[in-house]
Short mmCIF file of C-alpha atoms in Angstrom, two decimals:
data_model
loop_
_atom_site.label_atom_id
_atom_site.label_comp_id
_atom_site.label_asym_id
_atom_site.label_seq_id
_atom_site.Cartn_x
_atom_site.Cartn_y
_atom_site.Cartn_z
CA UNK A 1 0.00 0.00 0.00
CA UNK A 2 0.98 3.41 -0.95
CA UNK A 3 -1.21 5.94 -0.39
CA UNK A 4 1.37 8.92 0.33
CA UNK A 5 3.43 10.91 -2.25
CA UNK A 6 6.69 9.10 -1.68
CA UNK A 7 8.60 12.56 -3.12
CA UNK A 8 7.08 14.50 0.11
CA UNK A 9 8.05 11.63 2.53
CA UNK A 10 11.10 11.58 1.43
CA UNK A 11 11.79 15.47 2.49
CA UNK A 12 10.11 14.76 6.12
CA UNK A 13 12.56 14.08 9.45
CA UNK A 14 13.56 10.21 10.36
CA UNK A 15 10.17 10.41 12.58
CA UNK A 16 8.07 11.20 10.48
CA UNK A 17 9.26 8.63 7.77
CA UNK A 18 9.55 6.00 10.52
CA UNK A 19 5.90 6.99 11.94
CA UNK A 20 4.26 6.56 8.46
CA UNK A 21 5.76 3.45 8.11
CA UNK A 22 4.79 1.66 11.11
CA UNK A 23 1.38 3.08 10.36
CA UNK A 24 1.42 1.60 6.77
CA UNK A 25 2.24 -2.02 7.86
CA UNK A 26 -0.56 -1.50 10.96
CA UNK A 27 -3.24 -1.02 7.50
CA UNK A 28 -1.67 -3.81 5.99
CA UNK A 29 -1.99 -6.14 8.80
CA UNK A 30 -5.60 -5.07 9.77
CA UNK A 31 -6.58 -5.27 5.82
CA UNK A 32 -5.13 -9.28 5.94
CA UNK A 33 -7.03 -9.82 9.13
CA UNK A 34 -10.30 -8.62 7.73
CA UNK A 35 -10.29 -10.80 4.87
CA UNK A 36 -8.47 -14.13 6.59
CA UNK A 37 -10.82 -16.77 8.14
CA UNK A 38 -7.94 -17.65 10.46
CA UNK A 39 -8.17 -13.99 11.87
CA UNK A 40 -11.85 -14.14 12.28
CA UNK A 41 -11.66 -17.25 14.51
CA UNK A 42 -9.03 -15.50 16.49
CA UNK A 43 -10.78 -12.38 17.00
CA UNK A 44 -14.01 -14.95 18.27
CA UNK A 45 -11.83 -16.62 20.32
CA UNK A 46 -10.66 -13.41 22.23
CA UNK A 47 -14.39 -12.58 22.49
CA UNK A 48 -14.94 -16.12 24.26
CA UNK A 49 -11.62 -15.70 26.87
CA UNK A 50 -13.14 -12.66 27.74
CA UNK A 51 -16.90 -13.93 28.15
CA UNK A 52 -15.76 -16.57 29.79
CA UNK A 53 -13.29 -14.80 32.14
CA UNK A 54 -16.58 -12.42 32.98
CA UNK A 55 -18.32 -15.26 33.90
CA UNK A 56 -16.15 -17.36 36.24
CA UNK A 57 -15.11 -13.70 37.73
CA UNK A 58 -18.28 -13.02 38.97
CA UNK A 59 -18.94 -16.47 40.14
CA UNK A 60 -15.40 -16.93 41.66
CA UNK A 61 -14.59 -13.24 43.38
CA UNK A 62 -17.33 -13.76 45.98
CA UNK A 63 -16.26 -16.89 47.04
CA UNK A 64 -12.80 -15.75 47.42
CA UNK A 65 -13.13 -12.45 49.24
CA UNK A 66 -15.35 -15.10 51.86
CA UNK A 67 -12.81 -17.47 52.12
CA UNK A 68 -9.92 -14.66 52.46
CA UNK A 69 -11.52 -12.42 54.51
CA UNK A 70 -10.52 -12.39 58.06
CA UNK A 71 -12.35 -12.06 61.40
CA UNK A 72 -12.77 -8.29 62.73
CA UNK A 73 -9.68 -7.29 64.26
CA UNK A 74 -7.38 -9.96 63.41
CA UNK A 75 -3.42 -8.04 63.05
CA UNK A 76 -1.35 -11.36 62.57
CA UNK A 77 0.90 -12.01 59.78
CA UNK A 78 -1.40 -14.93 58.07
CA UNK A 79 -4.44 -12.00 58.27
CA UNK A 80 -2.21 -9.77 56.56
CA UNK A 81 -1.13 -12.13 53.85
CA UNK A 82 -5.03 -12.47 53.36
CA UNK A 83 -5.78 -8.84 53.02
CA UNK A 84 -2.90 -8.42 50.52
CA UNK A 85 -3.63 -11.35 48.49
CA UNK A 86 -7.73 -9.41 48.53
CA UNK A 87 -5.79 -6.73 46.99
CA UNK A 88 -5.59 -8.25 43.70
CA UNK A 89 -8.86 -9.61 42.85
CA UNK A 90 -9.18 -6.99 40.59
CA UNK A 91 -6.76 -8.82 38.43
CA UNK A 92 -8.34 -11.90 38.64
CA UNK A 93 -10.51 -11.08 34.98
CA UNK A 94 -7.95 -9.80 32.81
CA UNK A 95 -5.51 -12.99 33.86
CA UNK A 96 -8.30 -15.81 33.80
CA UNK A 97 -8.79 -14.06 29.67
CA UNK A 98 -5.07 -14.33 29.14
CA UNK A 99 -4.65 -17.56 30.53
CA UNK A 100 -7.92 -19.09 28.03
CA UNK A 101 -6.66 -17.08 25.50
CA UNK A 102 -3.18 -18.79 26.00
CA UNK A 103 -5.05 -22.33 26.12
CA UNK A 104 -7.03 -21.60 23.16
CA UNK A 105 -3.91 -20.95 21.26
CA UNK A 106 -2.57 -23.91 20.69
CA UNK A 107 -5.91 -25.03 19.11
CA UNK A 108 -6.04 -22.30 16.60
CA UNK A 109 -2.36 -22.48 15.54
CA UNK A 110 -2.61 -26.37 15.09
CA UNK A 111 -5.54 -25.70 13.16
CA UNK A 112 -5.07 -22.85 10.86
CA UNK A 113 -1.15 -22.13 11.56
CA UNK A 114 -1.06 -19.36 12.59
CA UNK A 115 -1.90 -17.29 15.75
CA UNK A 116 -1.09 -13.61 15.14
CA UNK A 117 -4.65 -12.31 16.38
CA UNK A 118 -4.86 -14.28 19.65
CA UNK A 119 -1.22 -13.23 20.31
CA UNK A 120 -2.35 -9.86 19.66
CA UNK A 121 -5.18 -10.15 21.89
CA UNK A 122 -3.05 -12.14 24.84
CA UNK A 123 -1.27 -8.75 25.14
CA UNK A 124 -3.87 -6.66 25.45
CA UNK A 125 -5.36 -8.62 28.05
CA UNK A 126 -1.82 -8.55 29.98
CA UNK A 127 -2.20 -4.42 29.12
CA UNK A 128 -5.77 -4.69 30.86
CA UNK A 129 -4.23 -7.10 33.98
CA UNK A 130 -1.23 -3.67 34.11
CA UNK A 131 -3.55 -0.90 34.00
CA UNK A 132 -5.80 -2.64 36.44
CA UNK A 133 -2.99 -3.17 39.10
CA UNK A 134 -1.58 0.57 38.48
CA UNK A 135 -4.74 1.66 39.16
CA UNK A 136 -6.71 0.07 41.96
CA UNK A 137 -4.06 -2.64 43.95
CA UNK A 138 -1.33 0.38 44.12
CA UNK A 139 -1.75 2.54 46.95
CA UNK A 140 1.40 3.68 47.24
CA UNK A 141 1.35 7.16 46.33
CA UNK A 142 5.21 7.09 44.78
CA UNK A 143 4.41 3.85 43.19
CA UNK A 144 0.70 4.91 42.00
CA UNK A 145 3.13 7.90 39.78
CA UNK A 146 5.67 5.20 38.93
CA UNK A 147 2.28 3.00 37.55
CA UNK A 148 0.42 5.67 35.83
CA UNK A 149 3.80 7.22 33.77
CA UNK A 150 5.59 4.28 33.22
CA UNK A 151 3.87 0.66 33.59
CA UNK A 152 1.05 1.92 31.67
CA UNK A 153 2.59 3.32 28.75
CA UNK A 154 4.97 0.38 29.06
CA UNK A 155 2.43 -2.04 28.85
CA UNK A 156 0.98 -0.23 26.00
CA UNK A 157 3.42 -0.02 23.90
CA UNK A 158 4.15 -3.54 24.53
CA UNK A 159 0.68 -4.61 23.52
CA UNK A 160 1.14 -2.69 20.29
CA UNK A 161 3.96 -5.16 19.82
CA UNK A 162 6.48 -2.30 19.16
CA UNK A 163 8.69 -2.46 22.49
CA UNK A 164 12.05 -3.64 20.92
CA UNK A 165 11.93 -0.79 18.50
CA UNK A 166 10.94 1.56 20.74
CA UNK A 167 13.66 -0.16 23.27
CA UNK A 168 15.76 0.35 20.86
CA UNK A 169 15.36 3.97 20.05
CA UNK A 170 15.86 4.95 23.91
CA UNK A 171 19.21 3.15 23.99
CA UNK A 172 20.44 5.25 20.64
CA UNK A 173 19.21 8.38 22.34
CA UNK A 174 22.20 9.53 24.16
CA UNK A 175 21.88 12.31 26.70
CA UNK A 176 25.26 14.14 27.04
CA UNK A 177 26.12 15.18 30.62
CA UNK A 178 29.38 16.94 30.58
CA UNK A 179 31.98 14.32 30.95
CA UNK A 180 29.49 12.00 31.18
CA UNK A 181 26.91 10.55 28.80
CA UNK A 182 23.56 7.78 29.37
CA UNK A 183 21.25 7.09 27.34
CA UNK A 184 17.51 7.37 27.84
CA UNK A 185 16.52 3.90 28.41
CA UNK A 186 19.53 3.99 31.33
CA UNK A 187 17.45 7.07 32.46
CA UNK A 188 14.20 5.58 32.70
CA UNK A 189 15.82 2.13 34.43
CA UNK A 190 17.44 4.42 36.88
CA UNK A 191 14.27 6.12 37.92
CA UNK A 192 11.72 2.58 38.04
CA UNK A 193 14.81 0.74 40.12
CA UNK A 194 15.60 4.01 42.18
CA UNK A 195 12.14 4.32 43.48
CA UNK A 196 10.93 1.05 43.84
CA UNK A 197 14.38 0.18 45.53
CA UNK A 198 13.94 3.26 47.72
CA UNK A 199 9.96 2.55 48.55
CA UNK A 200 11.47 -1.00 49.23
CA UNK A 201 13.71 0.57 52.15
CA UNK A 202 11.26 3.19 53.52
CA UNK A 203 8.83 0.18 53.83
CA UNK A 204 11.69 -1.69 55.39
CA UNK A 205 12.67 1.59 58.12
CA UNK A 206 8.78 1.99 59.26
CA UNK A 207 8.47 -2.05 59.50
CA UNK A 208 11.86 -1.97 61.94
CA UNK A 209 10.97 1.20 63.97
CA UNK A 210 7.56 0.25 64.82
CA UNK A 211 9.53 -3.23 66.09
CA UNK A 212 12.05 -1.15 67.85
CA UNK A 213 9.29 1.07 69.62
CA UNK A 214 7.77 -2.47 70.77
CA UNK A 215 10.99 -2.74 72.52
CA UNK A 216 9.89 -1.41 76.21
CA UNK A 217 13.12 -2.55 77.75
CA UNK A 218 15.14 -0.28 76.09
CA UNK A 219 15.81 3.24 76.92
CA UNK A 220 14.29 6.00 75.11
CA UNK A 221 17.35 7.30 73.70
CA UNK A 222 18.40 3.95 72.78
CA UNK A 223 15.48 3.18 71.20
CA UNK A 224 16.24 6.38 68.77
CA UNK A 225 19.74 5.26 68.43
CA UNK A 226 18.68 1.98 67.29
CA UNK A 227 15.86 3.40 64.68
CA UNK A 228 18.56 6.01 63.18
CA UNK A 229 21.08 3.50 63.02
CA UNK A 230 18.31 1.06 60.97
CA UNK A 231 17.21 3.81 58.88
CA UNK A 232 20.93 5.06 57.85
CA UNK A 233 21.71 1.64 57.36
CA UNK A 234 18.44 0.67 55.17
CA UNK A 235 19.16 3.72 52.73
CA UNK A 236 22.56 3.42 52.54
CA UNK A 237 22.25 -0.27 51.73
CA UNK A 238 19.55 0.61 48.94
CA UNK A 239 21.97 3.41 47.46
CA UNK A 240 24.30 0.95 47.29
CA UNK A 241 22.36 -2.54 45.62
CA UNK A 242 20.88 0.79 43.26
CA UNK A 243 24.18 1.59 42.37
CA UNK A 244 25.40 -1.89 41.54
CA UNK A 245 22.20 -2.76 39.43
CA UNK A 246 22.86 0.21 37.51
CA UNK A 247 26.20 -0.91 36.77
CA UNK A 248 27.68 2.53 38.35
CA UNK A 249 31.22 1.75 39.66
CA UNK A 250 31.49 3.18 43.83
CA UNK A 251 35.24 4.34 42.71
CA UNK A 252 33.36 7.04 40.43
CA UNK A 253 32.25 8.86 43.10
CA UNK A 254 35.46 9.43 44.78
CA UNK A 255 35.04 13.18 43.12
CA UNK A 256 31.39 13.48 44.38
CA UNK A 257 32.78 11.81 47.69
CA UNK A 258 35.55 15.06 47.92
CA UNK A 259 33.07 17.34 47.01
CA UNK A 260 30.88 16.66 49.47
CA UNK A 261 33.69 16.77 52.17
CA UNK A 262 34.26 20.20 51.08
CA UNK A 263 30.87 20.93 51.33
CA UNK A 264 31.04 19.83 55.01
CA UNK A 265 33.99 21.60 56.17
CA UNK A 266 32.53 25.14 54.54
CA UNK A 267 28.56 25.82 54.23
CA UNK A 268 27.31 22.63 55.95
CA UNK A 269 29.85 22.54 58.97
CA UNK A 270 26.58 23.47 61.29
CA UNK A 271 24.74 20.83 59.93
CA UNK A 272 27.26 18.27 60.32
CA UNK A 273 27.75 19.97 63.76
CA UNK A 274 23.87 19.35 64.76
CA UNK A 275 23.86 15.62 63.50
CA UNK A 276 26.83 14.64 65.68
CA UNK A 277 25.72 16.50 68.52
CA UNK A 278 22.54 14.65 67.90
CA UNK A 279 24.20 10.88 67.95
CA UNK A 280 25.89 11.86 70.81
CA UNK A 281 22.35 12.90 72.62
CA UNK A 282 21.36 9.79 71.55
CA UNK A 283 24.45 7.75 72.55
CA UNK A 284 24.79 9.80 76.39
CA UNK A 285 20.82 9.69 77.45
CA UNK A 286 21.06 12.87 79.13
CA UNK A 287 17.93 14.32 77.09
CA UNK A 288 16.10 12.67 75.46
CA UNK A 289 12.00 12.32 74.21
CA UNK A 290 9.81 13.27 77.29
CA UNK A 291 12.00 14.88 79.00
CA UNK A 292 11.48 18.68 80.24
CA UNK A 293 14.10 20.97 80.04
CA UNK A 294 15.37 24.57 79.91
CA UNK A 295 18.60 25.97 78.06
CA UNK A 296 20.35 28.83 78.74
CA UNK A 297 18.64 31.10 76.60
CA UNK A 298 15.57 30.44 77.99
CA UNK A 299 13.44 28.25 75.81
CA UNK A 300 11.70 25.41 78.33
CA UNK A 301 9.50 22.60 77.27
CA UNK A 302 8.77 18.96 77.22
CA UNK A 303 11.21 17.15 74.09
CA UNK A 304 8.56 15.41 72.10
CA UNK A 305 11.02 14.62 69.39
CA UNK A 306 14.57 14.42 68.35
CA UNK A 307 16.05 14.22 64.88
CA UNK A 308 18.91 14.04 63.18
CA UNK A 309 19.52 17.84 63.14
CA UNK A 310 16.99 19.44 66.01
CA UNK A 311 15.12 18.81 69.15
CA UNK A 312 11.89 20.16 69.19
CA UNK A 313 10.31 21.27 72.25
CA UNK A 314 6.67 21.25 73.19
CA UNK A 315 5.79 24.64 75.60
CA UNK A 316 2.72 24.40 78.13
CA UNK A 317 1.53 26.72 75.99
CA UNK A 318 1.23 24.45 72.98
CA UNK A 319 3.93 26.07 71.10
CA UNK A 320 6.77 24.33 69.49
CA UNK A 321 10.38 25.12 69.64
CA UNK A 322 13.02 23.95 67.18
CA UNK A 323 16.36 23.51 69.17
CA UNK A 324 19.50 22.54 67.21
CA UNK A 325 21.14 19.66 69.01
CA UNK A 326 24.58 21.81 69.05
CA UNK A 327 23.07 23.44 71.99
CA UNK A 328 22.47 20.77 74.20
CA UNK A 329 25.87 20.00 73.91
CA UNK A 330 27.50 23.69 74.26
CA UNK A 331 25.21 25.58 76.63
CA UNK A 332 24.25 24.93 79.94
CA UNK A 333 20.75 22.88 79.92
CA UNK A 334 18.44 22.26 83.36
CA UNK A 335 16.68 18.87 82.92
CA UNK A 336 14.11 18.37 85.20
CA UNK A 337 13.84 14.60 84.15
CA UNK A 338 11.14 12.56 82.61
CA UNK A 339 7.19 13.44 83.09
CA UNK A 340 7.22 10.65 86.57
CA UNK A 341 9.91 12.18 88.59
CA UNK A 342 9.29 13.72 91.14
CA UNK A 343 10.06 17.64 91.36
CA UNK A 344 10.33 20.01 94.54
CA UNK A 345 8.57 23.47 94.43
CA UNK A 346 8.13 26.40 96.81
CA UNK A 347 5.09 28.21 97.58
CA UNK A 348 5.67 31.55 99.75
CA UNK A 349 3.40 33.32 101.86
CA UNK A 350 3.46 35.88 104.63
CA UNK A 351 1.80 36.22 108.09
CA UNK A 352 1.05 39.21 110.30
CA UNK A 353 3.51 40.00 113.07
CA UNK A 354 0.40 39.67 115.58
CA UNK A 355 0.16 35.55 114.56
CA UNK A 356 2.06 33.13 116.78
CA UNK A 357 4.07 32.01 114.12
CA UNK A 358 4.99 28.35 116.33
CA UNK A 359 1.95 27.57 114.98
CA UNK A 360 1.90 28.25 111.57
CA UNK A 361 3.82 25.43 109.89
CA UNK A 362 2.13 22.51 111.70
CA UNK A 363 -1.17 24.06 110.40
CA UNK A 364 0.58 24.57 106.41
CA UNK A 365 1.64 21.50 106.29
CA UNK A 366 -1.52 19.81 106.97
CA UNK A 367 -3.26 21.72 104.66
CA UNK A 368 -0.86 21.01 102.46
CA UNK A 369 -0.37 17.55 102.85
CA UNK A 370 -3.94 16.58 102.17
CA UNK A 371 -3.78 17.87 98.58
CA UNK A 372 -3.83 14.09 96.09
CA UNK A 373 -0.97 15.43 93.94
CA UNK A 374 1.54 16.33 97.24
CA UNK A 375 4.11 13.72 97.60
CA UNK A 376 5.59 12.14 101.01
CA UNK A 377 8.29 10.35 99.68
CA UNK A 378 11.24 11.73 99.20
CA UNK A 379 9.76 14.06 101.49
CA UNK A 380 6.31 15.45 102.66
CA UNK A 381 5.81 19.34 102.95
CA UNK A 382 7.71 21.31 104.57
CA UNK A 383 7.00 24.94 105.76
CA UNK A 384 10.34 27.11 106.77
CA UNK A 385 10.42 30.62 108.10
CA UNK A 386 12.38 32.73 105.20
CA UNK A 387 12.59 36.21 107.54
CA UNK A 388 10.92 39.08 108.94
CA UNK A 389 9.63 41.37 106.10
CA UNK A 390 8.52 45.01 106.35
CA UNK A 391 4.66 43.97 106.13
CA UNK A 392 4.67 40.55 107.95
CA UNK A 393 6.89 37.34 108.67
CA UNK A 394 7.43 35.91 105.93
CA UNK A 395 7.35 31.82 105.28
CA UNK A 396 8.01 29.54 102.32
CA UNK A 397 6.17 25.59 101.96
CA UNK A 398 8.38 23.17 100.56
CA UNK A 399 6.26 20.35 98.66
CA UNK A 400 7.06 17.33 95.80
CA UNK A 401 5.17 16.70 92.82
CA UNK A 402 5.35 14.17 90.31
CA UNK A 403 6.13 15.87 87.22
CA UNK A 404 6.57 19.21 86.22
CA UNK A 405 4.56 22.49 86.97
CA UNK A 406 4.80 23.69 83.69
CA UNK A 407 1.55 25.58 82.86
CA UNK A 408 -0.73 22.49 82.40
CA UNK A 409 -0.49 21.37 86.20
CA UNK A 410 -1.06 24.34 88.28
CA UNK A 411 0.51 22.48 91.53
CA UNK A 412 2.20 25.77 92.74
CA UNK A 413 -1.35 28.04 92.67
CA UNK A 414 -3.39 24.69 94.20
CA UNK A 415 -0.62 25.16 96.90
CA UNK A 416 -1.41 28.38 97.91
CA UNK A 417 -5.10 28.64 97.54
CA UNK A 418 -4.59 25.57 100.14
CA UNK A 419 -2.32 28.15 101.90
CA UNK A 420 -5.16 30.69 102.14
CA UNK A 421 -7.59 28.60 103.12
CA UNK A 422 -5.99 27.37 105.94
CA UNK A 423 -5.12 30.44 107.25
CA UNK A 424 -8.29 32.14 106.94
CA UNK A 425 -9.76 29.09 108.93
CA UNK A 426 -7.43 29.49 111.64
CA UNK A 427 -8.09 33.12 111.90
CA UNK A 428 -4.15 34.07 111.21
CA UNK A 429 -3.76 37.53 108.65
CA UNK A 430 -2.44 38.08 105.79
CA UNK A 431 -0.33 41.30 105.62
CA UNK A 432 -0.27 43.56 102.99
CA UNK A 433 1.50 46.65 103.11
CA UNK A 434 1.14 49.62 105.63
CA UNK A 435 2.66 52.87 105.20
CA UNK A 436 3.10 55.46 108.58
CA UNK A 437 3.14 58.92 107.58
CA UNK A 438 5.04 61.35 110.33
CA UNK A 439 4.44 65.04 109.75
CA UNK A 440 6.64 67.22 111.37
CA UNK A 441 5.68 71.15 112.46
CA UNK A 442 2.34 72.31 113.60
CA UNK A 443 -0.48 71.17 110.95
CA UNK A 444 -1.31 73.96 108.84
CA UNK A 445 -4.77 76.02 109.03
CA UNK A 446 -6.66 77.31 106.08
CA UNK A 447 -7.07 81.09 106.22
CA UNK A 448 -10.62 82.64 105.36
#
């Protein structure tokens, strides 16, 4: 067939020419098909698989989601297997047609000797089985991008039966890089195995940190030690197994390797600072997630996470604070210790210099003792005289807490409304201040 003007092909680009031509054998093929009995039995034949796959899907899918199903609330690894395997039912219709089609084959080509069609329609099916598990079994959100941009059009292109030349044509496409050079189908290989290598190891770090967090007899900051050392170890693993797939040689990247040292000794020298800092955190235990500290330039709060580069701090407030790890390590830090510790606070109050004051802390610290949060052990309350002020005596209440009085426990104001309770029962003042004014020199009189 020839239905162009040759003379104007001939003055188009390679693409073009190359375009038109697979188009031209694509009308040739479909015109033999139309008119061959062989084809027509085919093309029926791929009608049945289908029917027929229709048919035993909709009998066979119910009985399977039953059977795999599992009780309400079942989290073992056979329930999980079963969930998975649920997954892929929606394959099941496009595979049971390829698989008849595939059986039905090796009647037709006996018979008529030939089995172009079927072929034809075996890879559509397996195009159908692709776009099916692109679409619903990934979930994936990396993968689902992988699927939709490169299994599908894969799959297509495969079904069209054109993959080696198109194969071909990415591996004479040569994308020059400077010293270095790849071609397109490297490109594409190194993307596909880079992320499914990559979604392979964060998989692999969330599977071993939730087992690591399961771990209850290990400290908290050995429990983060543990999960950074998995997850550097995962990646760097995957970088390398994605390096020697790709047939990149590690000795390569000695110049990378230098530049990146560089890099570290100039602009990222803080960063590098803040990750040590942070392993050493880690590696000491002297603050770590839950604990409740203060630093030197005065940011307090309860750590509620630690990475590789910061601490970040949780205020009473709600607020969070960013703290690079350098300064837990160069500045003075307070730690008041984990949220069950117990912690001492004062609560100071004053009495007027009319109040026996012998009997002032016996009747504090029974006030204060009956309060639920007021610990006895290491100590119970204690009430101290502090001095004799200009308004009244003044006395301070010594009392432990378990945890921290940090905005969200108001131990320190329960104290002394406890305080002023007490001594309003008891009939004992509370000062406040008096001023004596002393005017010298007769008083002065008003004149009329």
């Amino acid at each position: 067939m020839n239905w162009l003007d040759q003379d104007w092909l001939q003055t188009q680009p390679p693409i073009v020419q190359q375009t038109v031509g697979y188009a031209q054998q694509g009308l040739e093929l479909a015109r033999d098909w139309l008119v061959s009995p062989a084809a027509w039995s085919q093309f029926a034949l791929i009608v049945l698989a289908w029917l027929a796959a229709a048919f035993l899907t909709r009998r066979l899918r119910p009985a399977i989601a039953r059977l795999l199903t599992p009780a309400p609330g079942q989290n073992t690894a056979l329930a999980r297997a079963r969930r998975m395997i649920l997954t892929v039912l929606p394959l099941l219709l496009p595979l049971l047609a390829y698989v008849i089609a595939a059986v039905g084959e090796g009647v037709i080509t006996s018979v008529f000797g030939s089995g172009a069609v079927i072929a034809f329609g075996k890879r559509v099916f397996l195009f159908l089985a692709i776009r099916a598990f692109a679409r619903d079994v990934l979930t994936d959100p990396m993968l689902r991008l992988l699927g939709k941009f490169v299994l599908i059009p894969v799959g297509a292109i495969y079904a069209l039966g054109l993959l080696d030349e198109v194969t071909a044509w990415l591996r004479g496409t040569v994308v020059p890089l400077g010293d270095l050079s790849f071609d397109l189908l490297w490109l594409i290989q190194f993307v596909v195995a880079g992320g499914v290598i990559f979604w392979l190891g964060r998989w692999s770090n969330d599977q071993t940190g939730e087992f690591i967090k399961k771990q209850q007899e290990m400290r908290p900051a050995t429990r983060q030690l543990a999960e950074k050392a998995a997850e550097i170890a995962i990646f760097g693993a995957a970088f390398l197994i994605l390096m020697n797939i790709m047939g990149v040689s590690l000795t390569s990247l000695a110049v990378l390797g230098g530049a990146i040292g560089v890099g570290l000794g100039f602009g990222l020298q803080k960063i590098a600072s803040n990750f040590i800092s942070g392993v050493i955190l880690l590696l000491e235990g002297q603050a770590t997630v839950g604990d409740y500290v203060e630093l030197d330039g005065g940011e307090a709060g309860t750590i509620v996470r630690m990475t590789a580069r910061a601490a970040i701090l949780e205020t009473f407030d709600g607020r969070w604070i960013v703290v690079p790890n350098e300064d837990f390590i160069v500045t003075r830090v307070v730690n008041y210790s984990d949220a069950g510790s117990a912690n001492r606070y004062e609560a100071p109050f004053s009495v007027s210099y009319d109040t026996d004051i012998n009997t002032v802390p016996g009747i504090i610290e029974q006030a204060v003792s009956a309060l639920p949060f007021v610990l006895q052990d290491p100590e119970g309350p204690d009430c101290e005289l502090r001095g004799f002020g200009d308004s009244g005596v003044d006395f301070c209440c010594e009392f432990w807490v378990n945890g921290i009085d940090d905005g969200r426990n108001k131990y320190t104001s329960q104290v002394l409304f406890a305080i002023w309770n007490a001594l309003r029962d008891n009939g004992i003042e509370i000062p406040y201040p008096h001023r004596v004014v002393e005017i010298r020199g007769a008083a002065p009189t008003g004149t009329a």
